[in-house]
Short mmCIF file of C-alpha atoms and ligand atoms in Angstrom, two decimals:
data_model
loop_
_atom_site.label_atom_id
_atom_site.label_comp_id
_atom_site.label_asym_id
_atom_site.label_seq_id
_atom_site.Cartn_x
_atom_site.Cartn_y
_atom_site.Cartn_z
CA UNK O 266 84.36 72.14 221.91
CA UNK O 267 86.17 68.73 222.32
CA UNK O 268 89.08 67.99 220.69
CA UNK O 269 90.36 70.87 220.40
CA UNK O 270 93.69 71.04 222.00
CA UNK O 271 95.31 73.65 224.30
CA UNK O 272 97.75 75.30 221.40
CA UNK O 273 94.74 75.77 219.32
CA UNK O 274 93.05 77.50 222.16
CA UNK O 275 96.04 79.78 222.84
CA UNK O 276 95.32 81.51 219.64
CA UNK O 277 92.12 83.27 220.54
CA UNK O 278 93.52 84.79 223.62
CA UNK O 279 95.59 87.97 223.88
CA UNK O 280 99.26 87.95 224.41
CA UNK O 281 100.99 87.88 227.12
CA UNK O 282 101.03 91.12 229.03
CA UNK O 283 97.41 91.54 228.93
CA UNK O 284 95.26 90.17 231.75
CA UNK O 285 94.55 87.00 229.79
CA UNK O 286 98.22 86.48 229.81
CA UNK O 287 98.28 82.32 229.22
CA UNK O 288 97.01 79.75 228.30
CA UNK O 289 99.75 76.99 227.52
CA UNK O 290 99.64 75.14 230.67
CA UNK O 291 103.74 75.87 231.34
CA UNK O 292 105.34 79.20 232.59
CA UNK O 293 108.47 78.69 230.83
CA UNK O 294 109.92 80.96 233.27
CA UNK O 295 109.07 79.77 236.51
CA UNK O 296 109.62 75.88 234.71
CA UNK O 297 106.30 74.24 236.07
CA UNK O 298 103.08 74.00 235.27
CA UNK O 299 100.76 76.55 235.15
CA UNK O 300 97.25 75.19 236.84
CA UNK O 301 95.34 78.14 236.37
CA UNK O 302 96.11 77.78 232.13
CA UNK O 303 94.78 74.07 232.66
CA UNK O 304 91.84 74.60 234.59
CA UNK O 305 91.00 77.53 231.95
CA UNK O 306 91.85 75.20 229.09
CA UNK O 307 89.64 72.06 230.60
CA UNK O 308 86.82 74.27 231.48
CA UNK O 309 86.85 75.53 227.43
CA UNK O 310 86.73 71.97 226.49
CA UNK O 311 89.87 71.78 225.31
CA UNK O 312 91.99 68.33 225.23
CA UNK O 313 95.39 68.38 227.56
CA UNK O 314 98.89 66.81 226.32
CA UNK O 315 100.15 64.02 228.11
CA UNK O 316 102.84 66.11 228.99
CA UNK O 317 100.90 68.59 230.95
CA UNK O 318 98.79 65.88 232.62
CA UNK O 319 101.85 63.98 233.77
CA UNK O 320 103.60 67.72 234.95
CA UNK O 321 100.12 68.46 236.64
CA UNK O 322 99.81 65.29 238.58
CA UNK O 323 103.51 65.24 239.67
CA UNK O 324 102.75 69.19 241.15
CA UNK O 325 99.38 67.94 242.54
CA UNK O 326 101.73 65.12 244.37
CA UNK O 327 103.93 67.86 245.61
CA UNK O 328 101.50 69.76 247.20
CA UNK O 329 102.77 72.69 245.13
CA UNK O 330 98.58 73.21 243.83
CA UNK O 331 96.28 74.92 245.99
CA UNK O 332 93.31 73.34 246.96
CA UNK O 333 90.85 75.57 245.22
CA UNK O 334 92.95 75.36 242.11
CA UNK O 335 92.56 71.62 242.64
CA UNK O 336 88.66 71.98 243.21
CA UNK O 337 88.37 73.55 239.86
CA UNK O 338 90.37 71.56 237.63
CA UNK O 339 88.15 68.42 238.86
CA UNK O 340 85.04 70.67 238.59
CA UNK O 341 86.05 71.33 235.00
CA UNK O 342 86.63 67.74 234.01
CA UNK O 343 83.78 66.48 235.26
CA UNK O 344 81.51 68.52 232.85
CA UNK O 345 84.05 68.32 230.47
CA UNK O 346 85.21 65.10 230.58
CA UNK O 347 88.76 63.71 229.40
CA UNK O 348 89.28 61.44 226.13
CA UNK O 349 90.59 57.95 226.04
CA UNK O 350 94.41 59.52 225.88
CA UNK O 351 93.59 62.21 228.55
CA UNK O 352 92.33 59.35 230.46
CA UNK O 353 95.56 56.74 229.86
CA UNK O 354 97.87 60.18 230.63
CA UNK O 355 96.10 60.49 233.97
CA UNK O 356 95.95 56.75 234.78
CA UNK O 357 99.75 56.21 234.13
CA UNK O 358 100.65 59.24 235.71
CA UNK O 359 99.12 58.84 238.93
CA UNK O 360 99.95 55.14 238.77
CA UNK O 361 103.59 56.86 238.48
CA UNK O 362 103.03 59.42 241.47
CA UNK O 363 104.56 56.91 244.10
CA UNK O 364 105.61 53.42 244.68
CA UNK O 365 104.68 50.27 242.77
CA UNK O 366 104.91 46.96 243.61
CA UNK O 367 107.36 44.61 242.03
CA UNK O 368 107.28 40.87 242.32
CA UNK O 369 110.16 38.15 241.85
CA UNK O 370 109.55 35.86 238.55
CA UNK O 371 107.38 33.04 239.27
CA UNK O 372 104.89 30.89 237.31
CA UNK O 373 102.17 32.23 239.36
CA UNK O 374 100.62 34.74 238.03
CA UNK O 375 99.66 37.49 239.64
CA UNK O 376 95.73 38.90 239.47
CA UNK O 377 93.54 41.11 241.57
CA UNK O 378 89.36 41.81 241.48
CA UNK O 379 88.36 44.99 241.94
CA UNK O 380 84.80 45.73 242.97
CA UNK O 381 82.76 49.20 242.42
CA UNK O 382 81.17 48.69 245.83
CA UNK O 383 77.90 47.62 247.80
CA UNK O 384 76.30 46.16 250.60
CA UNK O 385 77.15 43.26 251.39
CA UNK O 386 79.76 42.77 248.94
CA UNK O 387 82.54 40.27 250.98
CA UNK O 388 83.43 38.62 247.65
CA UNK O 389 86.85 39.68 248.25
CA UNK O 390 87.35 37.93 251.40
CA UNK O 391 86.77 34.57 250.20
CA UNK O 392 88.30 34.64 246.98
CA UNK O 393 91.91 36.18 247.71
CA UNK O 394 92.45 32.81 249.50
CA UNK O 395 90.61 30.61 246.87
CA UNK O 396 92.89 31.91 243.85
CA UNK O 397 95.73 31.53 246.13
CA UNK O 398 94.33 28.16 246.45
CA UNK O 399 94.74 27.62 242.38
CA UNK O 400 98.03 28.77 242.19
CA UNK O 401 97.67 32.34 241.68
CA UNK O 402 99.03 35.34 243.47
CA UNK O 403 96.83 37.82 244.52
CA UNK O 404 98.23 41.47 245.99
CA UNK O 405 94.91 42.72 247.05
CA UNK O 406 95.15 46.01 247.77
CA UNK O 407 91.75 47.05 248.92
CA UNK O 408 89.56 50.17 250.45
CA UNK O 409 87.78 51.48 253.41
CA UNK O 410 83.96 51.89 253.59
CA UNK O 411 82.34 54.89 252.09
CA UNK O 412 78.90 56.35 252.81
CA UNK O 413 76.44 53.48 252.30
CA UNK O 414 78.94 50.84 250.52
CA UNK O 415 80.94 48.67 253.07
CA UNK O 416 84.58 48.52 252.93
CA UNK O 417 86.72 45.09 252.69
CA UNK O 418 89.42 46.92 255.12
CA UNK O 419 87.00 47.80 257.57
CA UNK O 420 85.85 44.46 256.97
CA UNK O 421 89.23 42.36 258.14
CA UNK O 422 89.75 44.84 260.82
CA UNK O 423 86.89 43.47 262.67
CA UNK O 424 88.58 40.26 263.11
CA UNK O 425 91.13 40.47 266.37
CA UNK O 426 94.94 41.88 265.56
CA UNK O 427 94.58 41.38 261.47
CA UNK O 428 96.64 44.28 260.13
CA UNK O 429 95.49 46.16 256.89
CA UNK O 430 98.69 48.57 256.86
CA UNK O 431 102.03 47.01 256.12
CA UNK O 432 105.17 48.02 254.28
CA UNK O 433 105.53 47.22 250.68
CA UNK O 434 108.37 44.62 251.16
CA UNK O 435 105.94 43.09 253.74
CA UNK O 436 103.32 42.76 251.71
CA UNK O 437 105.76 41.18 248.32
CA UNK O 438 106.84 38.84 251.14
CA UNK O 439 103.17 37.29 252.20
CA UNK O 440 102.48 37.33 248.46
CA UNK O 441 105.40 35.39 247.96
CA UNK O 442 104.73 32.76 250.43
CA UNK O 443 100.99 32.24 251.20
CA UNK O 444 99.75 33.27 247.90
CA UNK O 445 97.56 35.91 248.93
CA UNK O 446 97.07 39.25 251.51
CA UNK O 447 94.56 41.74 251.47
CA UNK O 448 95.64 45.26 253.22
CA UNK O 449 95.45 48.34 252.36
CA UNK O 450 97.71 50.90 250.04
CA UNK O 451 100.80 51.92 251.60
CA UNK O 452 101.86 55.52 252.58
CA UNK O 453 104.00 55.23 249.32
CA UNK O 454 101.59 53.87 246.35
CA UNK O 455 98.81 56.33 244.19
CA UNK O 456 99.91 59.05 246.30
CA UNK O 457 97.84 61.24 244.28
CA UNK O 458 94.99 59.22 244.08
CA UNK O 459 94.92 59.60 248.20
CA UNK O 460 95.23 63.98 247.30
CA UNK O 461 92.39 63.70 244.17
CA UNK O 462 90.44 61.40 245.84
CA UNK O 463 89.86 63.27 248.89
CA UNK O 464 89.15 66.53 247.09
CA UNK O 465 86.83 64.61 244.47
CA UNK O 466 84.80 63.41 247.89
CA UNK O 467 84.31 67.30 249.11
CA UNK O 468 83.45 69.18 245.89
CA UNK O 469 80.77 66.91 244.30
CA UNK O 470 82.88 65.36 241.44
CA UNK O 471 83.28 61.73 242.34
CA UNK O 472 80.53 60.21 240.19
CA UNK O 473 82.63 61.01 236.66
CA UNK O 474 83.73 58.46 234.51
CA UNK O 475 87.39 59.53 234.08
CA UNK O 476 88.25 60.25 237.43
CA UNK O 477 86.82 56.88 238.18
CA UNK O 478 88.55 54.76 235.72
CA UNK O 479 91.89 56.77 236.40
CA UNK O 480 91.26 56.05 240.49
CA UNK O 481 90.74 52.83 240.32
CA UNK O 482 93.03 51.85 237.39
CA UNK O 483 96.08 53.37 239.11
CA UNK O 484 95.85 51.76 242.23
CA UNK O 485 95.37 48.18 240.40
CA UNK O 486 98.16 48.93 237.99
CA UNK O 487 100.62 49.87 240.49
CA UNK O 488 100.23 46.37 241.47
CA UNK O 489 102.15 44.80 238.27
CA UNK O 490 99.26 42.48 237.85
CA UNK O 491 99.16 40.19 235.02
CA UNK O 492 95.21 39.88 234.87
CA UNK O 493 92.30 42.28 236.89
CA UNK O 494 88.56 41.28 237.13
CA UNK O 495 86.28 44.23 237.88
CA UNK O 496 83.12 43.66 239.66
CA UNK O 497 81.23 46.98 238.01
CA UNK O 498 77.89 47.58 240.26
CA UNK O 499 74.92 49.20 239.07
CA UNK O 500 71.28 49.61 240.99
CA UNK O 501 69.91 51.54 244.10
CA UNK O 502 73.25 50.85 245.76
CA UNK O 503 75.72 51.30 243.85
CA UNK O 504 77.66 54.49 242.46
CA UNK O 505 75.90 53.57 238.93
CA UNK O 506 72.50 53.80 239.22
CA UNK O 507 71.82 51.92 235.70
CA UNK O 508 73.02 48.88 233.68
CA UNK O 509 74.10 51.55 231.07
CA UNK O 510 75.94 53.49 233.47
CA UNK O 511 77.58 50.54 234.54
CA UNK O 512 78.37 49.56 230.92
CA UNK O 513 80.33 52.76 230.12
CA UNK O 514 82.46 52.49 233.07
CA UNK O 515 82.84 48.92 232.87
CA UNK O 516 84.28 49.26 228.99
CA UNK O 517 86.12 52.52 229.51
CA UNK O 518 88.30 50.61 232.37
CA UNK O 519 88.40 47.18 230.34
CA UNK O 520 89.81 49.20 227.34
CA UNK O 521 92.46 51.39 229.61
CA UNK O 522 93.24 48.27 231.69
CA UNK O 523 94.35 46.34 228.51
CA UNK O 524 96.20 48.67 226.52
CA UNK O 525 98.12 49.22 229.43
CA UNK O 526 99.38 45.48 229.48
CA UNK O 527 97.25 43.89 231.95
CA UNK O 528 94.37 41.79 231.08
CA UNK O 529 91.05 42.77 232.01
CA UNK O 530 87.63 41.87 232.06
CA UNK O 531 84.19 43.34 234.25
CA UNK O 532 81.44 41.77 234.88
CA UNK O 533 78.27 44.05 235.15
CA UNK O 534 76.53 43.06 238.48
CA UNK O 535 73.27 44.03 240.55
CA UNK O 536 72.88 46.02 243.11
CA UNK O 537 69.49 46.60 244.10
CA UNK O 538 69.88 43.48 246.57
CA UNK O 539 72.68 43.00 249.00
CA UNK O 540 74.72 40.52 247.77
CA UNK O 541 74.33 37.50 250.58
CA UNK O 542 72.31 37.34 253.90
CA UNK O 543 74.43 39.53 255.80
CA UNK O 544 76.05 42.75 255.65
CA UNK O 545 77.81 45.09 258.74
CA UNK O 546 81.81 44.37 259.25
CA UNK O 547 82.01 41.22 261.61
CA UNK O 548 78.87 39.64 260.37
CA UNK O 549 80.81 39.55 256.57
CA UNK O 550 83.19 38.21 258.53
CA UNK O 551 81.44 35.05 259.66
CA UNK O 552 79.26 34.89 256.43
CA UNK O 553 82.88 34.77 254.27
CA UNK O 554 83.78 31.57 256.69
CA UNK O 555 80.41 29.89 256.12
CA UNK O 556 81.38 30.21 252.46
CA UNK O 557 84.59 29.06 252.43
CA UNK O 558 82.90 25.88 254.95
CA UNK O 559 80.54 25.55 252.12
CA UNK O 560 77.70 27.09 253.89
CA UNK O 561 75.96 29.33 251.38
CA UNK O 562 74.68 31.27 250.66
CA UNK O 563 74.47 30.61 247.09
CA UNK O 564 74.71 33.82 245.67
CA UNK O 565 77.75 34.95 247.58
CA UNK O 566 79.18 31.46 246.75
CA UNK O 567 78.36 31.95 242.83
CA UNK O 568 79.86 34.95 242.59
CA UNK O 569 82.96 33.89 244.03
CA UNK O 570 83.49 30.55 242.00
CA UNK O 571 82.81 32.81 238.81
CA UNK O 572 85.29 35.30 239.58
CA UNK O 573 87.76 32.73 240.68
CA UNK O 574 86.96 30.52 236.92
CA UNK O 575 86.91 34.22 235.02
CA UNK O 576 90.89 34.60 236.66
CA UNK O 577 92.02 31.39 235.78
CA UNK O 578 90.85 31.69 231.76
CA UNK O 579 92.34 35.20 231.66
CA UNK O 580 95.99 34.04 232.92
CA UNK O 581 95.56 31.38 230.76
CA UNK O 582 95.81 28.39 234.09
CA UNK O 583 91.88 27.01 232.41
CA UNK O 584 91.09 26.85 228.90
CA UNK O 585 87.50 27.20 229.44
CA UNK O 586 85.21 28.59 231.63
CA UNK O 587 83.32 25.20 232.59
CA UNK O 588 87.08 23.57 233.50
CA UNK O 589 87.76 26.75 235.66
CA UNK O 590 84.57 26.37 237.55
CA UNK O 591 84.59 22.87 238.42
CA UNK O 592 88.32 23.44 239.16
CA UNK O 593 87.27 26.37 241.71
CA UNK O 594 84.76 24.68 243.06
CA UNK O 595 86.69 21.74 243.86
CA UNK O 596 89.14 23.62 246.27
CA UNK O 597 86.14 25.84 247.45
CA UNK O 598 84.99 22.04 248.78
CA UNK O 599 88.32 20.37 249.49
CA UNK O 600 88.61 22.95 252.43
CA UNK O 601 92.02 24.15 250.88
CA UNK O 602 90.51 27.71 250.31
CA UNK O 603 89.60 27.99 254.15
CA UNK O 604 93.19 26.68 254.78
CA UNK O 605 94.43 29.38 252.80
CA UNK O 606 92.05 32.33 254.74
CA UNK O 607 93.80 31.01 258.05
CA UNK O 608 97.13 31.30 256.74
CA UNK O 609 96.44 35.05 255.19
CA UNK O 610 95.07 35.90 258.79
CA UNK O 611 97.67 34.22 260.32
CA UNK O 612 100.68 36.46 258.11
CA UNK O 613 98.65 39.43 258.63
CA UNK O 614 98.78 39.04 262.39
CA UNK O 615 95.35 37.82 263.68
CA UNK O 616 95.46 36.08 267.04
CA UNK O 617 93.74 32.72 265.74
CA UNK O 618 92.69 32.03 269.24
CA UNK O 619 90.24 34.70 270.02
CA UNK O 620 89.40 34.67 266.49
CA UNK O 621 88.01 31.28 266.65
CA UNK O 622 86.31 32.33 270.23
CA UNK O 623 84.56 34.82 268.75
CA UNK O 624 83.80 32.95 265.82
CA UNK O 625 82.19 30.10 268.02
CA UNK O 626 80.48 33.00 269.52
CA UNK O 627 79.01 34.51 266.08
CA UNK O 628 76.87 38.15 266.11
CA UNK O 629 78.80 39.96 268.66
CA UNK O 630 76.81 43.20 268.73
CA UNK O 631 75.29 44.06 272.68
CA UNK O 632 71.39 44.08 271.51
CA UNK O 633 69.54 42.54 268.62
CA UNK O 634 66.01 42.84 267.58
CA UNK O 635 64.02 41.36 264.62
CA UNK O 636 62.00 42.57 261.83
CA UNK O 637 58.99 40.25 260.66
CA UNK O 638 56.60 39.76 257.70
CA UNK O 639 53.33 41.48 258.52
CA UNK O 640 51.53 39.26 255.70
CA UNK O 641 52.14 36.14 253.50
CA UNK O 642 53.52 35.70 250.10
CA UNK O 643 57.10 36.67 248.69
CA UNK O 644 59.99 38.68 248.69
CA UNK O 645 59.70 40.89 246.04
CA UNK O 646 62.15 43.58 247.18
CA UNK O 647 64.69 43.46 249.52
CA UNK O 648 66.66 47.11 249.16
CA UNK O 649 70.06 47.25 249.17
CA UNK O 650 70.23 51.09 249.66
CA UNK O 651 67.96 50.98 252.64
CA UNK O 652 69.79 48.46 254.31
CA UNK O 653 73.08 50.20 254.09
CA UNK O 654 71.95 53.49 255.47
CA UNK O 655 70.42 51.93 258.15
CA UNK O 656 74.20 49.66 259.14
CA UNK O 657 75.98 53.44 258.55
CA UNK O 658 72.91 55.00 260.82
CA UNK O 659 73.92 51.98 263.22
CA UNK O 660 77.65 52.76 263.38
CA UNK O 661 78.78 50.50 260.95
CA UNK O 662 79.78 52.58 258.01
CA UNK O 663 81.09 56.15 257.77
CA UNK O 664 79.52 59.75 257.96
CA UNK O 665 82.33 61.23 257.50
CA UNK O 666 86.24 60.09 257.10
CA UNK O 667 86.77 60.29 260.63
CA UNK O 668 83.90 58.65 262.31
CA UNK O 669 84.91 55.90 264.03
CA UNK O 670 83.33 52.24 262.98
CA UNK O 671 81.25 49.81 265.02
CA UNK O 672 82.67 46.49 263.97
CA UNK O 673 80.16 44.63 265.37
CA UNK O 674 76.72 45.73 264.12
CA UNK O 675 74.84 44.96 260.92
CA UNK O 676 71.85 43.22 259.84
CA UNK O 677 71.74 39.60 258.96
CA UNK O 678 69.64 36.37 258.43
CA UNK O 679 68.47 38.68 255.27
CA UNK O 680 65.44 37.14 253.61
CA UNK O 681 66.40 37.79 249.45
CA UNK O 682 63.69 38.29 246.88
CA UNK O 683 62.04 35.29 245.69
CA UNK O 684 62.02 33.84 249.38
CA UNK O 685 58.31 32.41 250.15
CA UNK O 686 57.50 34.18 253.65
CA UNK O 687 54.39 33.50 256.54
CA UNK O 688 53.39 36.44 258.49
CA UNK O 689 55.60 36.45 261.15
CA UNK O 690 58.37 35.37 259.94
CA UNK O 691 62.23 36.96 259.81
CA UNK O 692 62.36 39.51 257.01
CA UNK O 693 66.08 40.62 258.67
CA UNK O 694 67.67 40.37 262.19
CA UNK O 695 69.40 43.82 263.54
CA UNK O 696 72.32 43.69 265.44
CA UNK O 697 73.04 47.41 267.36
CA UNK O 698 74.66 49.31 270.18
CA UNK O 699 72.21 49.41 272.74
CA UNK O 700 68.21 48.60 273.00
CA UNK O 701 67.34 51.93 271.15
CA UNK O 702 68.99 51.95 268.05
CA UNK O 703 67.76 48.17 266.95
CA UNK O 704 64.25 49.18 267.73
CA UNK O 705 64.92 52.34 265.51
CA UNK O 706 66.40 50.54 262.95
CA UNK O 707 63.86 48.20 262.70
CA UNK O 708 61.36 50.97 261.74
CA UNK O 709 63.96 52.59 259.02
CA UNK O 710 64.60 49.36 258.11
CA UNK O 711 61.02 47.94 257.09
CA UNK O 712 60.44 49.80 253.68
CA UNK O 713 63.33 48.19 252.06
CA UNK O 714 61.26 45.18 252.23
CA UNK O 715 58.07 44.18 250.13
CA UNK O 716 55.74 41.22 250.35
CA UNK O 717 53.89 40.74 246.80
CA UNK O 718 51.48 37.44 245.69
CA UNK O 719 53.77 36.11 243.34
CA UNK O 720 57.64 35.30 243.17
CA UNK O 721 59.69 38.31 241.12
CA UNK O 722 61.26 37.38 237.88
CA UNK O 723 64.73 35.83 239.04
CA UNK O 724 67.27 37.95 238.22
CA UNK O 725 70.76 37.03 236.57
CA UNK O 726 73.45 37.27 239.12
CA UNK O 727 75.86 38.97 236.43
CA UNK O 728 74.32 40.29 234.30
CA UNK O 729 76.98 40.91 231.65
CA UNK O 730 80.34 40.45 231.20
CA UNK O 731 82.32 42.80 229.45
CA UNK O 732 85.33 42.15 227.10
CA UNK O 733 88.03 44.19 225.48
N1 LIG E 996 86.70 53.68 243.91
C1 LIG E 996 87.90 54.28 243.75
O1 LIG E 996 88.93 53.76 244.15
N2 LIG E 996 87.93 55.47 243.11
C2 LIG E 996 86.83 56.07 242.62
O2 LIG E 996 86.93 57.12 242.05
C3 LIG E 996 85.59 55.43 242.80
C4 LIG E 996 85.56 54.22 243.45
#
């Protein structure tokens, strides 16, 4: 019954004093908001006022809702589903629960990409410093790893002393005067995103397009951004299994992100392939530098000069896409991007010294061990959802929120579909723990690879961008 809205609904049920006694979501009496009359009114399709879903989210940030009240009111939305208002309502007002950044005036502008999530997805690294590189400013305020998708946080903590949690005036400050940080949310910001979040992760209702677009659209709008490019994944790895999937999120957050004053785009990108030749924390790491050295690998280096181009046409710095690229591409090559990445790690407290050491020293994992064509011909699957259970089996990514991550182990040397391989030769190079767990993550490891006659169709590394 959507559409209908929670006054209509109160009709049909008996008046107060029987057992049914409410279903307008406020107790005028006790002056707050009833959760139990929501939960009932959601779960009967019904659509919520603003005012409710602002009053709800403000208790919810309080701590004043119990858990399993909690539980079912995101049970009931994701079969039920929220409108485009329901949606803004709950996007502003978690944006609203805490803190937001605020930036001096400048003629930078200030932009952010957000990306869905996968393996091997370090686009982040290497771009926060190239569109500081341009001129922009870039308050990246990023994630940890999740199950099988790696997380940028997890990612810059492998690299010696770099700090991911710093104060809000902090992090205006290294905006201000490098151009760029990437750290994580403080204490203060999307407070209930942190409470929603975590509940959505133990009661089955993270994959819903609502709570999604609200999630991530509160975080990126508490930054005061003046433009947002969303990296939306879809394939075996991602959280959206198909291109369609991935359009409906993509469009639902493109639409929310612009009516809500910030400019926004998504591109629609595949995730059936890790995204460059290496994925684990320290090994993104070293593949980000060879990018920003001009290294490759091409894909990884792609994506990032689009994104970059895409962020200078939305703030209006390009007037074309072509312009942007070759504009990107020229500080990608000029070094000054690298330049940049020093000076974020610098600000964010890396010791440069043993940074360099270990970058000299590259894989730093104790044991290694190698998995290898067992005929001739060419990639024509290299599985992206394979590979990242096998770096979270490893100790790489997360089991649960507490495990503890091994910053050091991964896979990498990655052979990508389309790649003409000998028997014999390096499908993927494991780096582990200890003897045992490389040579048992070499045999999880080899179905994600398949060895056909002929060369796949090449795939489009974006496959579609998406426009409000
Ligand atoms: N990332 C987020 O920040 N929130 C979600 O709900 C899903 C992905």
């Amino acid at each position: 019954m959507p559409g209908r809205s929670v006054h209509d609904i109160a009709h049909r049920f008996p008046p107060p004093g029987s057992f049914r006694f409410a279903i307008h979501p406020r107790l005028p009496d006790r002056g707050r908001v009833n959760f139990l009359a929501l939960i009932e009114a959601k779960r009967d399709g019904a659509t919520l006022p603003e005012s409710t879903i602002r009053e709800a989210i403000a208790a919810c940030t309080s701590g004043t809702i119990p858990d399993y009240q909690l539980a079912a009111f995101l049970m009931a939305v994701y079969f039920k589903g929220l409108n485009t208002r329901e949606t803004a309502a709950l996007t502003l007002a978690m944006r609203d629960s805490g803190d937001r950044l605020h930036f001096p005036a400048d003629p930078r502008p200030l932009v952010d990409k957000h990306s869905t999530g996968g393996v091997g997805d370090k686009v982040s690294l290497p771009l926060a410093p190239l569109l500081a590189s341009l001129g922009l400013r870039v308050p990246m305020i990023s994630g940890r790893s999740l199950g099988i998708t790696g997380g940028t946080l997890d990612k810059l903590e492998s690299i010696p002393g770099f700090q991911t949690a710093l104060p809000a005036s902090r992090i205006v400050e290294i905006v201000q005067s490098i151009g760029c940080i990437i750290c994580g949310q403080t204490e203060r910001m999307v407070p209930a995103d942190r409470i929603l979040y975590a509940m959505r992760d133990v009661t089955g209702t993270v994959p819903s397009i609502p709570l999604i677009v609200a999630s991530i659209l509160s975080k990126k709008l508490a930054e005061s951004l003046d433009a947002l490019l969303l990296d939306v994944k879809f394939g075996g790895a991602a959280f959206m299994k198909t291109t369609s999937q991935a359009r409906e999120l993509a469009q639902a957050m493109v639409q929310l992100g612009n009516t809500c004053g910030t400019r926004t785009i998504a591109l629609l990108t595949d995730m059936d392939t890790p995204l460059g030749q290496a994925a684990g924390n320290w090994l993104e790491v070293c593949e980000t530098v060879a990018c920003l050295e001009n290294r490759g690998p091409a894909d990884l280096q792609e994506l990032v000069l689009q994104s970059a181009a895409h962020l200078l046409v939305l703030t209006g710095k390009a007037v074309d896409h072509p312009g942007a690229l070759a504009r990107a591409r020229e500080r990608l090559l000029s070094g000054a991007a690298l330049r940049k990445w020093e000076e974020m790690l610098a600000a964010q407290g890396t010791d440069l010294d043993r940074y360099h050491a270990l970058l000299a020293q590259g894989q730093t994992a104790p044991d290694s061990a190698c998995l290898t064509a067992t005929r001739g011909g060419f990639i024509s699957r290299c599985d992206a959802r394979i590979l990242g259970e096998v770096i979270r089996n490893l100790g790489g990514g997360r089991l649960t929120r507490d495990s503890i991550i091994n910053p050091s182990v991964g896979i990498d040397c990655i052979a990508k579909p389309g790649t003409a391989v000998r028997t014999g030769d390096l499908l993927a190079r494991i780096h582990a723990a200890d003897t045992a767990s490389a040579v048992a993550a070499v045999d999880a490891l080899s179905p994600a690879f398949q060895i056909a006659d002929a060369p796949p169709a090449p795939a489009p590394l974006i496959a579609e961008i998406i426009h409000p």
